[in-house]
Short mmCIF file of C-alpha atoms in Angstrom, two decimals:
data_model
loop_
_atom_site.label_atom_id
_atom_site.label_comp_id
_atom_site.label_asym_id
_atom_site.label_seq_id
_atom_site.Cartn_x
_atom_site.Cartn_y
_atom_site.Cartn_z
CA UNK A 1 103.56 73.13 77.89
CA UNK A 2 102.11 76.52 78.86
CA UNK A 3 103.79 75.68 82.83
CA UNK A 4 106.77 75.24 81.37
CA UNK A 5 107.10 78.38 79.09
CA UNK A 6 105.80 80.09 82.29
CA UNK A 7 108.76 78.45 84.19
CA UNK A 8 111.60 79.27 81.79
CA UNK A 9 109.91 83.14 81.30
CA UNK A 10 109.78 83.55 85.09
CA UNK A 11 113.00 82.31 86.00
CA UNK A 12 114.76 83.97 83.47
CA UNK A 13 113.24 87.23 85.03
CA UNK A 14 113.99 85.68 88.59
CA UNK A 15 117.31 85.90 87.60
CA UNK A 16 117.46 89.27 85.67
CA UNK A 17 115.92 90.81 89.30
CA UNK A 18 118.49 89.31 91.28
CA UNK A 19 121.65 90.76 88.91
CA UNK A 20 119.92 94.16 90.17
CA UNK A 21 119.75 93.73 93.37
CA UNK A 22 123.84 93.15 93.29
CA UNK A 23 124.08 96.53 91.04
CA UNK A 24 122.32 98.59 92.98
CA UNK A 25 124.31 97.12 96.53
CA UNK A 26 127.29 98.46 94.24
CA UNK A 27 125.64 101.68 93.92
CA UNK A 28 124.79 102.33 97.32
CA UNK A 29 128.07 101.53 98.53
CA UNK A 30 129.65 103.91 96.38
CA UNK A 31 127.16 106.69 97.88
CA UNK A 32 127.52 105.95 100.90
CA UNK A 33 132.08 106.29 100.53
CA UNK A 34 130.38 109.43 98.68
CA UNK A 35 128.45 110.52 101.80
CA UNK A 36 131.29 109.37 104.24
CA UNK A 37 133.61 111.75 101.97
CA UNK A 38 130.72 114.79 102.67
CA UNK A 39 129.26 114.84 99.46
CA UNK A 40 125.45 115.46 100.09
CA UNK A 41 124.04 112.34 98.16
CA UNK A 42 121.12 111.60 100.56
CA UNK A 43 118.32 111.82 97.75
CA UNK A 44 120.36 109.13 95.98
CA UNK A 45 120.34 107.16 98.62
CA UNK A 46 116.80 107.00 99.22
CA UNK A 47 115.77 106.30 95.82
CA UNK A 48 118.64 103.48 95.86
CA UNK A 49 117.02 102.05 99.08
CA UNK A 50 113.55 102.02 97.99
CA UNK A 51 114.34 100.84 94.10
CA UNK A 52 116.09 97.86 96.32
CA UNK A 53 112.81 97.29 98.45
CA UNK A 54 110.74 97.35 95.03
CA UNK A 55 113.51 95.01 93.28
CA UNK A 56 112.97 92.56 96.31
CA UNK A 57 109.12 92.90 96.23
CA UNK A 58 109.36 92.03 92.32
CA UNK A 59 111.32 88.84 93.02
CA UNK A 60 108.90 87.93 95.94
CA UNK A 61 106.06 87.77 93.53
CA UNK A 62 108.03 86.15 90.39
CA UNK A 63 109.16 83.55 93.21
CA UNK A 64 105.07 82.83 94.00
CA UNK A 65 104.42 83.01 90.40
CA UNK A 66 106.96 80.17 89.89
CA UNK A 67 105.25 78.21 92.44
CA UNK A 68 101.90 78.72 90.62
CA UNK A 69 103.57 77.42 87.20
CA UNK A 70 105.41 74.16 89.06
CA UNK A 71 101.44 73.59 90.67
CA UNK A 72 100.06 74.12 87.03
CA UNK A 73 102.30 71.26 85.54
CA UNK A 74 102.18 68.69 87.98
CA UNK A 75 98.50 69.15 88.68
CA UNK A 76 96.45 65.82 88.26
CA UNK A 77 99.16 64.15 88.74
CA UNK A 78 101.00 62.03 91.23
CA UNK A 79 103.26 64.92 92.12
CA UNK A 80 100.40 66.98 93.12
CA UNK A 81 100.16 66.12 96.67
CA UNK A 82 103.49 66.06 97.15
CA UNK A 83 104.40 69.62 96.26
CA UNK A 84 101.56 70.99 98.25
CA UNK A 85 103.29 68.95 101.17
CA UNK A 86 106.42 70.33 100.70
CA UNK A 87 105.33 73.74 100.42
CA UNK A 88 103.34 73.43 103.35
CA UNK A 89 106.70 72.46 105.43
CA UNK A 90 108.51 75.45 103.45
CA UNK A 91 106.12 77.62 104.05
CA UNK A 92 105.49 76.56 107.47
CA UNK A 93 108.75 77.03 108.75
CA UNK A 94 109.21 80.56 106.77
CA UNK A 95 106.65 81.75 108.91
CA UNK A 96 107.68 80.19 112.17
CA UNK A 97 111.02 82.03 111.82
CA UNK A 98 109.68 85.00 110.92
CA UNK A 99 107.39 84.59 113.71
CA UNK A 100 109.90 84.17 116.16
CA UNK A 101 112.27 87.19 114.94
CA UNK A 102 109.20 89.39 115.20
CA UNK A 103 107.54 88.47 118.50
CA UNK A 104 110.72 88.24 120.04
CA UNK A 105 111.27 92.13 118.74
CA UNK A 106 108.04 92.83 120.38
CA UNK A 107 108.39 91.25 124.11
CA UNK A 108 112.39 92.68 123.50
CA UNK A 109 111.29 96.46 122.98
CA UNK A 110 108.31 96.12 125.47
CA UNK A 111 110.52 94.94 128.07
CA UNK A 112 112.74 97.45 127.87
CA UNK A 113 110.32 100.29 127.74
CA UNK A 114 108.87 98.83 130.99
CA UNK A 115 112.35 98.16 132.50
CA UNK A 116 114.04 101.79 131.81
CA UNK A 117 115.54 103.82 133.94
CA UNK A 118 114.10 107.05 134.12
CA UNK A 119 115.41 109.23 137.30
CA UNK A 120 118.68 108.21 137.94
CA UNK A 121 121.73 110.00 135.88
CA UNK A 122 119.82 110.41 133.00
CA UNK A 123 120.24 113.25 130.67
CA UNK A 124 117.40 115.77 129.89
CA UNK A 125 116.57 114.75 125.93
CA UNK A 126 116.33 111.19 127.28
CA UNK A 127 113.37 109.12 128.16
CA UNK A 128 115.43 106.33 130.13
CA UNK A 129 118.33 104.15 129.37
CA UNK A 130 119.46 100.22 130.63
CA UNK A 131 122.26 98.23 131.19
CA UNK A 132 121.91 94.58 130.18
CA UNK A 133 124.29 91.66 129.97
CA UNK A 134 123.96 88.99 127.49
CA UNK A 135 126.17 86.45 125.27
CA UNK A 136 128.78 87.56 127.13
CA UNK A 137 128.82 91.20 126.84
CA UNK A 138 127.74 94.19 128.32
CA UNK A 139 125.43 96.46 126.14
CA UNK A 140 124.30 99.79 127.25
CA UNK A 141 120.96 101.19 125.68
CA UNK A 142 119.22 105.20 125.98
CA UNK A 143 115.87 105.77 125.08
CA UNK A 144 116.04 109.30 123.57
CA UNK A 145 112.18 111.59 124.54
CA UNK A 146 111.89 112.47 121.05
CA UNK A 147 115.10 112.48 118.86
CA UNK A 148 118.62 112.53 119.21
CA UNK A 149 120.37 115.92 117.82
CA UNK A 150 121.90 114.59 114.83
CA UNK A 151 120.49 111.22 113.15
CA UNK A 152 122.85 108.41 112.65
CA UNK A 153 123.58 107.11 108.93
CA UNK A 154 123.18 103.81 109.87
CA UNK A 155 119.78 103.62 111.35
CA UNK A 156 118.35 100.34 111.72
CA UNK A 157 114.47 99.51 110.97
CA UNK A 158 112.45 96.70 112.43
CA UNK A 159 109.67 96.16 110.11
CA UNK A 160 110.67 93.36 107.60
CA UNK A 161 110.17 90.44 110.16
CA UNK A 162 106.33 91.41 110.23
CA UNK A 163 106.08 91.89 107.02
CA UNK A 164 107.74 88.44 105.73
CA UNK A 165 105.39 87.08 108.82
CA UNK A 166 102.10 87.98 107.48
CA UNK A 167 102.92 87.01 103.59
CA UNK A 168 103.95 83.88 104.80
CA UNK A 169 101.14 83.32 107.34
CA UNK A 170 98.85 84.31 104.11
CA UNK A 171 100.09 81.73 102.12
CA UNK A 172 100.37 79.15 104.55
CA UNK A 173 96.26 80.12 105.34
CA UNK A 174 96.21 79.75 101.05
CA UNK A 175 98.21 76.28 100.76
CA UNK A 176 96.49 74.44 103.26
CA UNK A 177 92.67 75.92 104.21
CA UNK A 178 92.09 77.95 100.28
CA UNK A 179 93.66 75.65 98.10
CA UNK A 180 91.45 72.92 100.05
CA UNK A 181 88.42 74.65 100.87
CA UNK A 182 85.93 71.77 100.34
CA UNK A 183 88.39 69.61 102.96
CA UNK A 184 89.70 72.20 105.62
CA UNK A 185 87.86 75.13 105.24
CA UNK A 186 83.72 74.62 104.71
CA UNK A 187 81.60 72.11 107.39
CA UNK A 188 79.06 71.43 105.38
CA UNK A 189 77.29 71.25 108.94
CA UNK A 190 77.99 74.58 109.90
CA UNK A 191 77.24 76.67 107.00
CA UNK A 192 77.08 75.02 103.32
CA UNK A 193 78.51 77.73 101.00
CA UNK A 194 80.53 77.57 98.08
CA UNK A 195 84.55 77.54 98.61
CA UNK A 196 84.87 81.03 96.72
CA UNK A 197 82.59 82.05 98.87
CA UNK A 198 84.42 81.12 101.97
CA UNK A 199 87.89 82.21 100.77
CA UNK A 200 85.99 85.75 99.65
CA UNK A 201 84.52 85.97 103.42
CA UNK A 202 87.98 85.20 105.22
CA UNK A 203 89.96 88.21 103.10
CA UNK A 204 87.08 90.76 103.53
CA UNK A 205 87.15 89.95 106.92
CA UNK A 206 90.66 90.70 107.71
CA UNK A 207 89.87 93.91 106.17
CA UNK A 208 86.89 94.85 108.12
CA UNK A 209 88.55 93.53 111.32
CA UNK A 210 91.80 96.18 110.63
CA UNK A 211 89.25 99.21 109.71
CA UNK A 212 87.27 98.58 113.04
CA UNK A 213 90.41 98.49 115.41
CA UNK A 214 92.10 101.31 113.72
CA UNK A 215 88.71 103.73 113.91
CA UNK A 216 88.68 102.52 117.46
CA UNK A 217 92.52 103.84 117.88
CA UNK A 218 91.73 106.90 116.39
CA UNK A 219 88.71 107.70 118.55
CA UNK A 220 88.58 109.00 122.01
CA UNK A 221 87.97 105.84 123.63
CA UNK A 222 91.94 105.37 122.72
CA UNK A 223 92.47 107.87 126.36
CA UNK A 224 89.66 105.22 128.07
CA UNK A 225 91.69 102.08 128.41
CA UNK A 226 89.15 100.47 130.29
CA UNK A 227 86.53 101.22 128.06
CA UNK A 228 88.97 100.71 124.80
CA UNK A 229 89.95 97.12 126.38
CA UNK A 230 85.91 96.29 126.67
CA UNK A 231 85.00 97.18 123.04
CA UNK A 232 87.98 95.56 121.81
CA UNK A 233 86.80 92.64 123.77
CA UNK A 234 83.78 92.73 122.73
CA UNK A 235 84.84 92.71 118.88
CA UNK A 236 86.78 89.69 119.27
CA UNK A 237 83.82 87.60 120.00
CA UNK A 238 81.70 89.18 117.84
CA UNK A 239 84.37 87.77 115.45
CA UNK A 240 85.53 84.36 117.07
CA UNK A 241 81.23 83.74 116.73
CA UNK A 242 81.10 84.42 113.35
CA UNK A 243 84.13 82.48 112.06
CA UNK A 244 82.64 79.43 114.22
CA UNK A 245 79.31 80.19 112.75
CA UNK A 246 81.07 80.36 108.98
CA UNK A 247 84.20 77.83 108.81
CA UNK A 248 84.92 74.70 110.07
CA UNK A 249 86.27 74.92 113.70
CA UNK A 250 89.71 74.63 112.73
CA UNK A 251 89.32 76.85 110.18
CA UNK A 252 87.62 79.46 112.23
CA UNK A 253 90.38 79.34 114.74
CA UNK A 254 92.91 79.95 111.96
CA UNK A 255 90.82 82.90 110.79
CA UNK A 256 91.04 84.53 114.19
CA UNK A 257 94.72 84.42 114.52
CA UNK A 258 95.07 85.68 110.75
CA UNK A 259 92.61 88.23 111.89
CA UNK A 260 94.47 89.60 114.98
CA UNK A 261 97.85 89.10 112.78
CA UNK A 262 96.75 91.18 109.98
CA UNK A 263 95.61 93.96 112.59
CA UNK A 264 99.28 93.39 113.97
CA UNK A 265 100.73 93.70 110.72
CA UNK A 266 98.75 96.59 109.56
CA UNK A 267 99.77 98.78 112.58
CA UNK A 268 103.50 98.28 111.79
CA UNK A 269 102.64 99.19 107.93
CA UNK A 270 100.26 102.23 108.53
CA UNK A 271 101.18 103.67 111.60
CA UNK A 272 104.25 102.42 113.44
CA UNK A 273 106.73 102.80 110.45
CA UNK A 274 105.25 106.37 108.80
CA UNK A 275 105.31 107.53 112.25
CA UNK A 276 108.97 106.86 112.61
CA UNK A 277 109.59 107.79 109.28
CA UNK A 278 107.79 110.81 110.10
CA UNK A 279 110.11 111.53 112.79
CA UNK A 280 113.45 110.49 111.19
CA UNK A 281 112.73 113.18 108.34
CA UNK A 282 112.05 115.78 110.65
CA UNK A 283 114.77 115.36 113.07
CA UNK A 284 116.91 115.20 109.80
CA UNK A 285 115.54 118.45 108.30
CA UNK A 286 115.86 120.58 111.91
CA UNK A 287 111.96 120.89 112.35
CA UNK A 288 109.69 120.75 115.37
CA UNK A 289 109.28 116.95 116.15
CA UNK A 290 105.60 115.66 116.46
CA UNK A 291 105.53 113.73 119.41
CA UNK A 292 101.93 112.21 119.40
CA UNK A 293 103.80 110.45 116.34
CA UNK A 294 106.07 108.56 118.83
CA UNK A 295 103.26 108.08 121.16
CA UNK A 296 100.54 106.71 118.74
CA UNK A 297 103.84 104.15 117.26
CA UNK A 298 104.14 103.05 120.79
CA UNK A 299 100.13 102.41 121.73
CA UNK A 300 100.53 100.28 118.70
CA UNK A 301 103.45 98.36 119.38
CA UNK A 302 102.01 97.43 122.90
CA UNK A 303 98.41 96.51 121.20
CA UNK A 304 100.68 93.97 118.93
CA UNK A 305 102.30 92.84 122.54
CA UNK A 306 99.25 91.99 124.00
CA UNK A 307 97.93 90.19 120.63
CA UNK A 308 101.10 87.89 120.70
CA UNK A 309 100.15 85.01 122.94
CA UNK A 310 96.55 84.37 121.79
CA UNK A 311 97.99 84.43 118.11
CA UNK A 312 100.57 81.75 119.38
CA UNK A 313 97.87 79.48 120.81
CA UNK A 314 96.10 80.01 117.61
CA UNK A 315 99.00 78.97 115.24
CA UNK A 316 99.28 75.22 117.36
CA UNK A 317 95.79 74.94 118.01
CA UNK A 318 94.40 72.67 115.60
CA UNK A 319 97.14 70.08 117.00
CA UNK A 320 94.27 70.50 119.56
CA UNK A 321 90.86 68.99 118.78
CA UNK A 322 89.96 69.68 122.50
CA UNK A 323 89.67 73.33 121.88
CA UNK A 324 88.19 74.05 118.34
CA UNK A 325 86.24 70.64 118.53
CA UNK A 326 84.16 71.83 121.75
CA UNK A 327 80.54 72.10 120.65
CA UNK A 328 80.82 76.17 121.21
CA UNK A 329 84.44 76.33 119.97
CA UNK A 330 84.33 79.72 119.68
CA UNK A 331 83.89 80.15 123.51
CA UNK A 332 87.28 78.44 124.09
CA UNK A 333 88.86 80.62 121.88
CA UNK A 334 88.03 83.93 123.76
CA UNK A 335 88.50 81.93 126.89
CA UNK A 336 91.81 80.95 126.14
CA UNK A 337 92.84 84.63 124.00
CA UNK A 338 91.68 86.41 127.35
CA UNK A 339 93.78 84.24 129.91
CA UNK A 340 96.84 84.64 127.36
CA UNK A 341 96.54 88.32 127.41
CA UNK A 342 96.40 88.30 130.67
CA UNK A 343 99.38 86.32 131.56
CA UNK A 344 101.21 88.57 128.98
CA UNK A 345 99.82 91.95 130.82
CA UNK A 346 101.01 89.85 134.48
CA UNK A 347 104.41 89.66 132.87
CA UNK A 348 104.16 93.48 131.41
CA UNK A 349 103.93 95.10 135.19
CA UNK A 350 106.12 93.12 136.50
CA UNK A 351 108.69 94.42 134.32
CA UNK A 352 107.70 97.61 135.57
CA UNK A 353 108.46 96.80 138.77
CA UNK A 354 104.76 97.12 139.98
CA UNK A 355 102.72 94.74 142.39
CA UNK A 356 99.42 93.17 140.44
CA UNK A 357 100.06 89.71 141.79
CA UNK A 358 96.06 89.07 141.05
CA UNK A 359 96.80 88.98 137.23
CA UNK A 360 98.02 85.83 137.41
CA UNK A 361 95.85 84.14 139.21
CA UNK A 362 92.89 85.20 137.56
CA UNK A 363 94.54 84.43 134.28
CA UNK A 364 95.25 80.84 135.65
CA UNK A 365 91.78 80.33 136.41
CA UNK A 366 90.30 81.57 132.97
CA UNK A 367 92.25 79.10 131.08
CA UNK A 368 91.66 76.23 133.55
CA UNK A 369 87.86 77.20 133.05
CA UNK A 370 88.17 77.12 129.47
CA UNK A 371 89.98 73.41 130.11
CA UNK A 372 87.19 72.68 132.61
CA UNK A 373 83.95 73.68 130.42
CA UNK A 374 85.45 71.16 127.14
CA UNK A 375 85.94 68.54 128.98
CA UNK A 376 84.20 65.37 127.67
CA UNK A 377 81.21 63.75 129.53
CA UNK A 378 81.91 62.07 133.38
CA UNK A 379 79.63 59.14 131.39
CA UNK A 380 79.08 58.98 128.20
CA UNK A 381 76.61 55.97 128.35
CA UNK A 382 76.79 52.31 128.97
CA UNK A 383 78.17 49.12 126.78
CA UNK A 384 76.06 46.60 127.45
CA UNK A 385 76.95 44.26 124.71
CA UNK A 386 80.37 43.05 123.77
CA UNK A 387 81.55 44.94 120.54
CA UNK A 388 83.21 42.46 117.99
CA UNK A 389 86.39 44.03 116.22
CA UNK A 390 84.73 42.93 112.84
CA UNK A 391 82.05 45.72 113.32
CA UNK A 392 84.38 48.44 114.30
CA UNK A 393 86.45 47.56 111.46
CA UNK A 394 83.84 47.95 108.84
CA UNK A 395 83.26 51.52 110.61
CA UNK A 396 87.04 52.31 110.08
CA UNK A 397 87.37 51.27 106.51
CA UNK A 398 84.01 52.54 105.22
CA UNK A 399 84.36 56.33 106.97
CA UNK A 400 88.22 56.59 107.74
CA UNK A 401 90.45 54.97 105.14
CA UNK A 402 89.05 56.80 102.22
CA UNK A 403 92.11 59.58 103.88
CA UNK A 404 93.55 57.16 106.55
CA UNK A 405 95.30 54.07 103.86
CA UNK A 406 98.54 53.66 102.16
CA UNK A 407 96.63 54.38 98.92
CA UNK A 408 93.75 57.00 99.80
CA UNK A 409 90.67 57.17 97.52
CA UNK A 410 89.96 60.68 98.98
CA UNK A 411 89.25 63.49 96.21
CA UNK A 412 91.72 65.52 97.89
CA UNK A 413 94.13 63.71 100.16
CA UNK A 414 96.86 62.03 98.57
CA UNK A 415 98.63 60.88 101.02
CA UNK A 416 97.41 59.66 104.63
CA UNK A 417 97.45 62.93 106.92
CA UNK A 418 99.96 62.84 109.28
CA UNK A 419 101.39 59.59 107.81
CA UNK A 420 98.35 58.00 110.08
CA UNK A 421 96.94 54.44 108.23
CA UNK A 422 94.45 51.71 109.00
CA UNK A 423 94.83 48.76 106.64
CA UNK A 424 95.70 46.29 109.07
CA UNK A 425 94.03 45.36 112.41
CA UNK A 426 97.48 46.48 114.09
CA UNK A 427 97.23 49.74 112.39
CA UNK A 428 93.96 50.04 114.02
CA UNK A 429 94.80 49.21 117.85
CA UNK A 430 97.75 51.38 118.00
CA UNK A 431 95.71 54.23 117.16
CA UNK A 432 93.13 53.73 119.58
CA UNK A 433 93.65 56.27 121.99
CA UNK A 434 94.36 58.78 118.55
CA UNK A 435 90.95 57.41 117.35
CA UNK A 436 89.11 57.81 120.72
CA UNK A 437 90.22 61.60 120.87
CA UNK A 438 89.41 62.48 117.22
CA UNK A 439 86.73 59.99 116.91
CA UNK A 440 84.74 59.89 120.47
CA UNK A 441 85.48 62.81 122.27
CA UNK A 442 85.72 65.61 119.77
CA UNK A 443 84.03 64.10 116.85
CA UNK A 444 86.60 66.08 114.91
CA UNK A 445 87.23 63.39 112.58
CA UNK A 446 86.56 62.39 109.81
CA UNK A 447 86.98 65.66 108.73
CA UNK A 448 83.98 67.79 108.78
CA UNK A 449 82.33 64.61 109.26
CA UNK A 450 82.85 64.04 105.49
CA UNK A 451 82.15 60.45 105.16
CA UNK A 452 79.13 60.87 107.52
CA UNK A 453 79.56 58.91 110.82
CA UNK A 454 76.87 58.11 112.82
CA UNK A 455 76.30 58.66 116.76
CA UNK A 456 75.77 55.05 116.63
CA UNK A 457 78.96 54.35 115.20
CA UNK A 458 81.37 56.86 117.23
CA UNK A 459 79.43 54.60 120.64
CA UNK A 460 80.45 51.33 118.82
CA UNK A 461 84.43 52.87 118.50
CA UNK A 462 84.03 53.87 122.25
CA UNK A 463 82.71 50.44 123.35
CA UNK A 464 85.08 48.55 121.88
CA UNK A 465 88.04 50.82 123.15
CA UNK A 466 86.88 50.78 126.76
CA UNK A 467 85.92 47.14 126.17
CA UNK A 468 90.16 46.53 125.54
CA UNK A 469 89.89 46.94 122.02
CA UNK A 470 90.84 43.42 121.11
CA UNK A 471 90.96 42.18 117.79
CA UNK A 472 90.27 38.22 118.78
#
């Protein structure tokens, strides 16, 4: 009952917030005939702007909150695991699109940075300009040094796609590793600590992670890249070990990428945006422009550039038992973030227009050794006795179909992950080369080895596979 008063309460707000957000459009758009007339209403429209980014804040939250009540009232029951699957695909693809609208603003800007032209027929207050061609149009685009003379009205800001990116990513993380701790999040074999504690240790972390990085920026190691680039280094692994030494594998690898992302999302917050406010109010008001502000905005942005790729191998990793399932899982993170990076700084000068055809290369052959080093044993051991079908199917149904049935038994799963089920013999052969992956190779399932395989039993599984894995 208390769900459902929550419900009615919070969409009744819900809508109250979203009549606002149509009056105060109104309102702006009579300023702005206002401003367009030469009345000097620029005050008004600030406060308009920012009442419109609090109004939208407001109905982010009451949105969650109606989330929480829906969870409240079906909890327990059948419906359960069916709204956290749906919000996982909502969620999911909220961030994915984010995702791509902001990473594809960061390699966008980056490449044109690198690819200006900065000597020929350009004007003294500018830094560079470009023609480009694209969807069947010309464009032409200047790069102004600091400012242009006069700022336009219509200015436009690229800030919300991070923003939207991280609070989705955060839920997402929430929905399927926090509201599941005891399943996704804690190995039990890796460090047995309570689920609060977990969750507490993944937020702080982010924190910690940002406040390192940004004393880092502000330091004078910032005019060292070299130096800069080995600390940084350095701090990722410090981190990728300790997530591998705290979470589950998967869950560590999520933890990185939320990591990097927050520090992403934090330098568009803190720095990038203030600094280009910074500069917008000054050019407005005729005073002496700051340029270290435009500088520090763009050391930023290009940290965030280089952060991209390993955050995108992050977010499909754990379709990938091969990496966070290697016994130092950890060391095929950094492996893999490093040869990432340096594909993405390969692609960077050659934007430029500068020679560094080693980049590549070398970046090849850091990921191949990270592919090289988890690769599973030349020979894992001998069958010398014919396996039976009977004994790996009391292995299967005993540790497996507590998750992996049409009707799970699991305290947490539902439904069968992935749709993937074992109740028949059938079931069971067509997953074999599924099974010998997760099973053999990686020993990533079951999950967290909750239902306590043996050695013994994984080398039964094998057997039988390499044996044919006949049922008869």
């Amino acid at each position: 009952m208390l769900a459902i008063i929550l419900l009615i309460v919070l969409g009744l707000i819900l809508v109250m917030l979203t009549v606002i957000t149509y009056y105060l459009r109104t309102v702006f758009k009579q300023y702005e005939a206002e401003d367009d007339a030469g009345a000097d209403v620029k005050t008004k429209k600030e406060g308009i702007a920012n009442s419109q980014d609090f109004v939208y804040t407001a109905i982010i939250l009451v949105s969650v909150a109606m989330i929480g009540a829906v969870y409240l009232y079906v909890k327990g029951t059948p419906w359960e695991a069916h709204l956290m699957e749906w919000l996982n695909i909502l969620i999911r693809l909220m961030h994915i699109t984010f995702g791509i609208a902001w990473i594809g603003a960061s390699f966008y800007f980056v490449f044109l940075e690198n690819a200006l032209n900065r000597t020929k027929d350009v004007r003294d207050e500018l830094a560079g300009n470009l023609w480009a061609v694209h969807g069947g149009g010309f464009y032409y685009l200047e790069k102004y040094k600091v400012a242009p003379k006069t700022i336009p009205k219509h200015l436009h800001w690229f800030k919300y796609e991070a923003y939207f990116t991280w609070l989705s990513g955060f839920c997402l993380l929430f929905v399927v590793y926090y509201f599941n701790a005891t399943a996704l999040l804690i190995d039990k074999n890796v460090l047995n600590i309570a689920p609060v504690t977990g969750i507490a240790i993944g937020v702080v972390s982010f924190v910690v992670a940002w406040i390192i990085y940004d004393l880092l920026c502000k330091s004078t190691l910032i005019k060292k890249p070299v130096w800069f680039t080995l600390i940084g280094v350095a701090v990722l692994v410090g981190f990728a070990y300790f997530y591998s030494h705290v979470f589950s594998g998967r869950a560590a690898y999520i933890h990185f990428g939320a990591m990097i992302g927050s520090i992403m999302v934090a330098n568009v917050f803190f720095v990038i945006i203030p600094s280009q406010k910074a500069m917008v109010k000054a050019a407005s008001n005729g005073l002496q422009l700051n340029p270290q502000l435009g500088k520090n905005a763009l050391n930023r942005s290009l940290h965030n550039n280089y952060f991209t790729l390993p955050v995108l191998f992050v977010m499909i990793s754990n379709h990938f038992p091969t990496t966070f399932g290697y016994e130092n899982p950890w060391l095929i993170l950094i492996i893999i973030s490093l040869g990432t990076a340096g594909v993405k700084h390969y692609l960077n000068l050659k934007e430029k227009g500068q020679i560094a055809i080693w980049v590549l290369p070398i970046s090849v052959v850091i990921l191949l050794a990270g592919a090289f080093i988890s690769a599973p044993a030349k020979d894992p051991g001998a069958c010398n006795t014919k396996i039976e079908f009977s004994e790996v199917n009391a292995i299967v149904q005993e540790r497996c179909t507590s998750c992996h049935s049409s009707k799970p038994t699991d305290d947490v799963y539902k439904a069968p992950p992935n749709g993937v089920v074992y109740d028949t013999p059938d079931d069971i052969v067509r997953k074999k080369d599924l099974i010998m992956q997760r099973v053999v190779v990686t020993k990533t399932m079951p999950q967290n080895n909750k239902t306590n395989i043996t050695q013994k039993e994984r080398d039964i599984i094998r057997c039988w596979i390499e044996q044919g894995a006949s049922v008869k």
